[in-house]
Amino acid sequence: MKTITVNNNKIDWQEGLTIDEILKIMNYSFKMLVVKVNDKLVKKDEYKTRIIPENADVKIIHLISGG
Amino acid sequence: MLQIILESTIGIAGAGGLGSNVAVALARVGIGKLIIADFDKIETSNLNRQQYFLKQIGEPKVKALRANLMRINPFSNYQIHHIKLDEKNIPIIYKNVDIMVEAFDKAEMKKMLIETWLSHFPKKPIIAASGLAGFGMNNKIHQKKIGNLYICGDEETELKEGFSPMAPRVGIVANMQANLVLEMLLM
């Protein structure tokens, strides 16, 4: 089974997987995110289009107001 | 060790609860130069956690902060910018810093700064803060590293409508950021 890692959790990889789909799979409903795939920044306008390769290390950071 | 500290330049984006506390810690350490930007003025409600005094209400935060830092340590260089930071001015104002510290209040500004920073200076570290509202729960506060992006905070405590963060928890996270700056410079 091919997989990717999302915030240290292994999930199944499939052809054409996008950030938007990963957010659904992970049940993440946060609004303010910073996303890195293999340590490279992915901006919001690419969440629907950027294809995530197999074995990718995806980090999704939830930013919270307060400071 | 002292020489590295004296020769370092640290950027601080925001001069509120996080930024003013990070600046005070780094001034006490003796960092050579701090570059601090903020567009805001001091309000009464800021005094529950920010490093300002009652008589400074109404002053631009960066101006009051420099005055306070000068009273703590007049031997460092404090460059201030009374300006609202955005995608265009961040890479100019902070281009010569060794490490960037994100010290904004609003999540959308945090995101904007982190993305601008990672796009322009992928090799330079940025230390952000996320999740510091409320009180207690010391054990939930932690630090995370994703390449050159570092996050300090509990990553979950949302700010409730009408509430400000409080001095102890903001202070912990701000000092974690400052502590991480020191660690990176000296290790």
Tab-separated table of C-alpha atoms in Angstrom:
chain	number	residue	atom	x	y	z
A	1	MET	CA	0.000	0.000	0.000
A	2	LYS	CA	1.367	3.414	-0.974
A	3	THR	CA	1.140	6.060	1.742
A	4	ILE	CA	1.916	9.661	2.652
A	5	THR	CA	2.516	11.177	6.075
A	6	VAL	CA	0.260	14.000	7.296
A	7	ASN	CA	1.376	15.598	10.565
A	8	ASN	CA	3.106	12.327	11.436
A	9	ASN	CA	0.008	10.172	10.650
A	10	LYS	CA	0.306	7.692	7.783
A	11	ILE	CA	-2.607	7.769	5.334
A	12	ASP	CA	-3.230	5.955	2.036
A	13	TRP	CA	-1.893	7.631	-1.086
A	14	GLN	CA	-3.825	7.673	-4.342
A	15	GLU	CA	-3.126	9.076	-7.794
A	16	GLY	CA	-3.973	12.797	-8.066
A	17	LEU	CA	-4.314	13.446	-4.335
A	18	THR	CA	-4.588	17.198	-3.462
A	19	ILE	CA	-4.299	19.253	-0.276
A	20	ASP	CA	-8.067	19.908	-0.315
A	21	GLU	CA	-8.707	16.154	-0.322
A	22	ILE	CA	-6.191	15.584	2.472
A	23	LEU	CA	-7.964	18.221	4.599
A	24	LYS	CA	-11.227	16.285	4.086
A	25	ILE	CA	-9.649	12.922	4.865
A	26	MET	CA	-8.062	14.326	8.034
A	27	ASN	CA	-11.299	16.097	9.022
A	28	TYR	CA	-9.410	19.400	9.356
A	29	SER	CA	-11.836	22.332	9.330
A	30	PHE	CA	-9.326	25.003	10.350
A	31	LYS	CA	-9.249	28.191	8.302
A	32	MET	CA	-5.792	29.696	8.761
A	33	LEU	CA	-3.290	27.135	7.592
A	34	VAL	CA	0.305	26.956	6.548
A	35	VAL	CA	0.956	23.855	4.446
A	36	LYS	CA	4.349	22.375	3.645
A	37	VAL	CA	4.892	19.359	1.409
A	38	ASN	CA	8.373	17.852	1.674
A	39	ASP	CA	9.359	21.083	3.439
A	40	LYS	CA	8.193	23.277	0.510
A	41	LEU	CA	5.461	25.861	1.081
A	42	VAL	CA	2.124	25.252	-0.694
A	43	LYS	CA	-0.086	28.326	-0.891
A	44	LYS	CA	-3.873	28.305	-0.671
A	45	ASP	CA	-4.468	28.855	-4.401
A	46	GLU	CA	-2.697	25.523	-5.003
A	47	TYR	CA	-4.716	23.445	-2.512
A	48	LYS	CA	-7.027	22.207	-5.284
A	49	THR	CA	-4.398	21.756	-7.979
A	50	ARG	CA	-1.055	20.723	-6.475
A	51	ILE	CA	-0.695	16.942	-6.774
A	52	ILE	CA	0.830	15.263	-3.750
A	53	PRO	CA	3.408	12.592	-4.647
A	54	GLU	CA	3.537	9.217	-2.902
A	55	ASN	CA	5.667	9.062	0.260
A	56	ALA	CA	5.251	12.833	0.679
A	57	ASP	CA	5.700	14.348	4.118
A	58	VAL	CA	2.808	16.798	4.539
A	59	LYS	CA	2.727	19.250	7.440
A	60	ILE	CA	-0.423	21.267	8.079
A	61	ILE	CA	-0.060	23.967	10.714
A	62	HIS	CA	-3.142	25.596	12.196
A	63	LEU	CA	-2.575	29.256	13.063
A	64	ILE	CA	-4.538	30.678	15.971
A	65	SER	CA	-5.128	34.352	16.809
A	66	GLY	CA	-3.600	35.748	19.983
A	67	GLY	CA	-0.405	37.576	20.740
B	1	MET	CA	29.565	33.522	22.786
B	2	LEU	CA	29.088	37.217	23.542
B	3	GLN	CA	30.548	38.191	20.178
B	4	ILE	CA	27.900	36.190	18.277
B	5	ILE	CA	25.149	37.851	20.311
B	6	LEU	CA	26.565	41.325	19.714
B	7	GLU	CA	26.829	40.733	15.960
B	8	SER	CA	23.321	39.325	15.491
B	9	THR	CA	20.282	41.046	14.023
B	10	ILE	CA	16.834	39.736	14.927
B	11	GLY	CA	13.570	40.774	13.255
B	12	ILE	CA	10.387	41.111	15.307
B	13	ALA	CA	7.078	41.537	13.443
B	14	GLY	CA	4.563	43.097	15.818
B	15	ALA	CA	5.108	44.950	19.119
B	16	GLY	CA	2.173	43.688	21.164
B	17	GLY	CA	1.980	40.911	23.746
B	18	LEU	CA	4.488	38.681	21.985
B	19	GLY	CA	6.692	41.288	20.299
B	20	SER	CA	7.216	43.592	23.279
B	21	ASN	CA	8.092	40.634	25.515
B	22	VAL	CA	10.445	39.076	22.944
B	23	ALA	CA	12.137	42.473	22.503
B	24	VAL	CA	12.649	42.969	26.243
B	25	ALA	CA	14.144	39.472	26.627
B	26	LEU	CA	16.488	39.937	23.658
B	27	ALA	CA	17.500	43.442	24.788
B	28	ARG	CA	18.408	42.056	28.208
B	29	VAL	CA	20.464	39.345	26.522
B	30	GLY	CA	22.285	42.057	24.578
B	31	ILE	CA	21.419	41.155	20.974
B	32	GLY	CA	23.291	43.612	18.738
B	33	LYS	CA	20.346	44.829	16.696
B	34	LEU	CA	16.563	44.412	16.794
B	35	ILE	CA	14.364	45.442	13.863
B	36	ILE	CA	10.802	45.933	15.116
B	37	ALA	CA	7.723	46.936	13.100
B	38	ASP	CA	4.145	47.646	14.230
B	39	PHE	CA	1.448	50.085	13.056
B	40	ASP	CA	-0.510	50.236	16.299
B	41	LYS	CA	-0.773	52.687	19.184
B	42	ILE	CA	-0.871	51.731	22.869
B	43	GLU	CA	-4.334	51.295	24.413
B	44	THR	CA	-5.322	50.733	28.036
B	45	SER	CA	-6.321	47.131	27.235
B	46	ASN	CA	-2.744	46.342	26.155
B	47	LEU	CA	-1.315	46.868	29.625
B	48	ASN	CA	-2.476	43.461	30.895
B	49	ARG	CA	0.357	41.792	28.981
B	50	GLN	CA	2.460	44.203	26.945
B	51	GLN	CA	5.672	45.902	28.082
B	52	TYR	CA	4.320	49.465	28.248
B	53	PHE	CA	3.405	51.950	30.960
B	54	LEU	CA	0.209	53.839	31.720
B	55	LYS	CA	1.659	57.189	30.694
B	56	GLN	CA	2.560	55.785	27.241
B	57	ILE	CA	-1.075	55.256	26.209
B	58	GLY	CA	-1.664	56.796	22.789
B	59	GLU	CA	1.967	56.559	21.698
B	60	PRO	CA	2.968	54.363	18.751
B	61	LYS	CA	4.024	51.015	20.212
B	62	VAL	CA	7.363	50.898	18.409
B	63	LYS	CA	8.344	54.350	19.686
B	64	ALA	CA	7.415	53.557	23.287
B	65	LEU	CA	9.095	50.142	23.039
B	66	ARG	CA	12.369	51.643	21.853
B	67	ALA	CA	12.258	54.127	24.745
B	68	ASN	CA	11.692	51.288	27.214
B	69	LEU	CA	14.409	49.110	25.664
B	70	MET	CA	16.850	52.035	25.816
B	71	ARG	CA	16.224	52.243	29.573
B	72	ILE	CA	16.995	48.520	29.923
B	73	ASN	CA	19.989	48.280	27.584
B	74	PRO	CA	21.133	51.411	25.717
B	75	PHE	CA	24.078	49.588	24.091
B	76	SER	CA	22.023	47.682	21.486
B	77	ASN	CA	20.628	49.104	18.256
B	78	TYR	CA	16.816	49.254	17.973
B	79	GLN	CA	15.548	50.008	14.471
B	80	ILE	CA	11.814	50.706	14.500
B	81	HIS	CA	9.223	50.993	11.724
B	82	HIS	CA	5.791	52.478	12.458
B	83	ILE	CA	4.151	50.723	9.534
B	84	LYS	CA	1.637	48.000	8.726
B	85	LEU	CA	3.625	45.029	7.481
B	86	ASP	CA	2.602	43.357	4.216
B	87	GLU	CA	3.954	41.044	1.484
B	88	LYS	CA	5.788	43.952	-0.147
B	89	ASN	CA	7.543	45.662	2.771
B	90	ILE	CA	8.466	42.569	4.838
B	91	PRO	CA	11.241	41.400	2.455
B	92	ILE	CA	12.691	44.935	2.394
B	93	ILE	CA	12.524	45.806	6.102
B	94	TYR	CA	13.795	42.432	7.292
B	95	LYS	CA	16.202	41.428	4.522
B	96	ASN	CA	19.294	41.592	6.758
B	97	VAL	CA	18.044	39.740	9.828
B	98	ASP	CA	19.571	36.441	10.937
B	99	ILE	CA	16.328	35.141	12.452
B	100	MET	CA	12.738	36.350	12.105
B	101	VAL	CA	10.253	36.313	14.994
B	102	GLU	CA	6.523	36.352	14.191
B	103	ALA	CA	4.735	38.297	16.924
B	104	PHE	CA	1.372	39.208	15.433
B	105	ASP	CA	-2.009	38.943	17.074
B	106	LYS	CA	-4.273	37.900	14.190
B	107	ALA	CA	-4.029	34.462	12.588
B	108	GLU	CA	-4.314	35.857	9.044
B	109	MET	CA	-1.324	38.139	9.672
B	110	LYS	CA	0.676	35.208	11.067
B	111	LYS	CA	-0.097	33.235	7.909
B	112	MET	CA	0.791	36.185	5.659
B	113	LEU	CA	4.156	36.690	7.362
B	114	ILE	CA	5.093	32.998	7.426
B	115	GLU	CA	4.222	32.516	3.746
B	116	THR	CA	6.001	35.729	2.713
B	117	TRP	CA	9.051	34.706	4.719
B	118	LEU	CA	9.231	31.128	3.438
B	119	SER	CA	8.793	32.385	-0.149
B	120	HIS	CA	11.555	35.020	0.057
B	121	PHE	CA	14.013	33.609	2.594
B	122	PRO	CA	13.569	29.815	2.697
B	123	LYS	CA	17.020	29.376	4.284
B	124	LYS	CA	16.490	31.817	7.170
B	125	PRO	CA	14.652	30.610	10.283
B	126	ILE	CA	11.289	32.052	11.295
B	127	ILE	CA	9.903	31.491	14.804
B	128	ALA	CA	6.110	31.846	14.978
B	129	ALA	CA	3.651	31.594	17.866
B	130	SER	CA	0.255	29.896	17.776
B	131	GLY	CA	-2.046	29.103	20.691
B	132	LEU	CA	-1.380	31.119	23.853
B	133	ALA	CA	-4.804	32.322	25.006
B	134	GLY	CA	-6.207	31.665	28.466
B	135	PHE	CA	-4.306	30.567	31.551
B	136	GLY	CA	-2.784	27.457	33.100
B	137	MET	CA	-2.075	24.338	30.998
B	138	ASN	CA	1.687	24.794	31.076
B	139	ASN	CA	2.095	21.226	29.878
B	140	LYS	CA	0.331	21.917	26.585
B	141	ILE	CA	2.817	24.558	25.473
B	142	HIS	CA	5.507	23.166	23.207
B	143	GLN	CA	7.759	23.896	20.266
B	144	LYS	CA	7.646	22.347	16.815
B	145	LYS	CA	10.101	22.445	13.908
B	146	ILE	CA	9.152	22.061	10.251
B	147	GLY	CA	12.330	22.771	8.298
B	148	ASN	CA	13.178	26.417	8.977
B	149	LEU	CA	9.715	27.168	10.386
B	150	TYR	CA	9.381	26.896	14.155
B	151	ILE	CA	6.088	27.136	16.072
B	152	CYS	CA	5.831	27.903	19.790
B	153	GLY	CA	2.532	27.573	21.676
B	154	ASP	CA	-0.147	24.988	22.380
B	155	GLU	CA	-1.513	25.117	18.778
B	156	GLU	CA	-5.086	24.789	20.029
B	157	THR	CA	-6.246	27.481	22.470
B	158	GLU	CA	-8.511	29.865	20.559
B	159	LEU	CA	-9.019	33.423	21.707
B	160	LYS	CA	-12.572	33.894	22.991
B	161	GLU	CA	-14.557	36.858	21.666
B	162	GLY	CA	-13.973	39.930	23.827
B	163	PHE	CA	-11.022	38.426	25.727
B	164	SER	CA	-7.359	39.382	25.491
B	165	PRO	CA	-4.537	36.953	26.058
B	166	MET	CA	-3.091	37.184	29.578
B	167	ALA	CA	0.424	38.110	30.669
B	168	PRO	CA	1.643	34.748	32.022
B	169	ARG	CA	0.868	32.569	29.015
B	170	VAL	CA	1.821	35.192	26.381
B	171	GLY	CA	4.992	35.790	28.382
B	172	ILE	CA	5.838	32.078	28.400
B	173	VAL	CA	5.438	31.764	24.635
B	174	ALA	CA	7.282	35.053	23.905
B	175	ASN	CA	10.167	33.932	26.089
B	176	MET	CA	10.179	30.520	24.383
B	177	GLN	CA	10.596	32.361	21.086
B	178	ALA	CA	13.434	34.468	22.527
B	179	ASN	CA	15.006	31.370	24.078
B	180	LEU	CA	14.912	29.605	20.707
B	181	VAL	CA	16.566	32.636	19.072
B	182	LEU	CA	19.429	32.318	21.562
B	183	GLU	CA	19.713	28.577	21.052
B	184	MET	CA	19.968	29.016	17.280
B	185	LEU	CA	22.586	31.736	17.581
B	186	LEU	CA	24.766	29.867	20.054
B	187	MET	CA	24.474	26.229	18.977
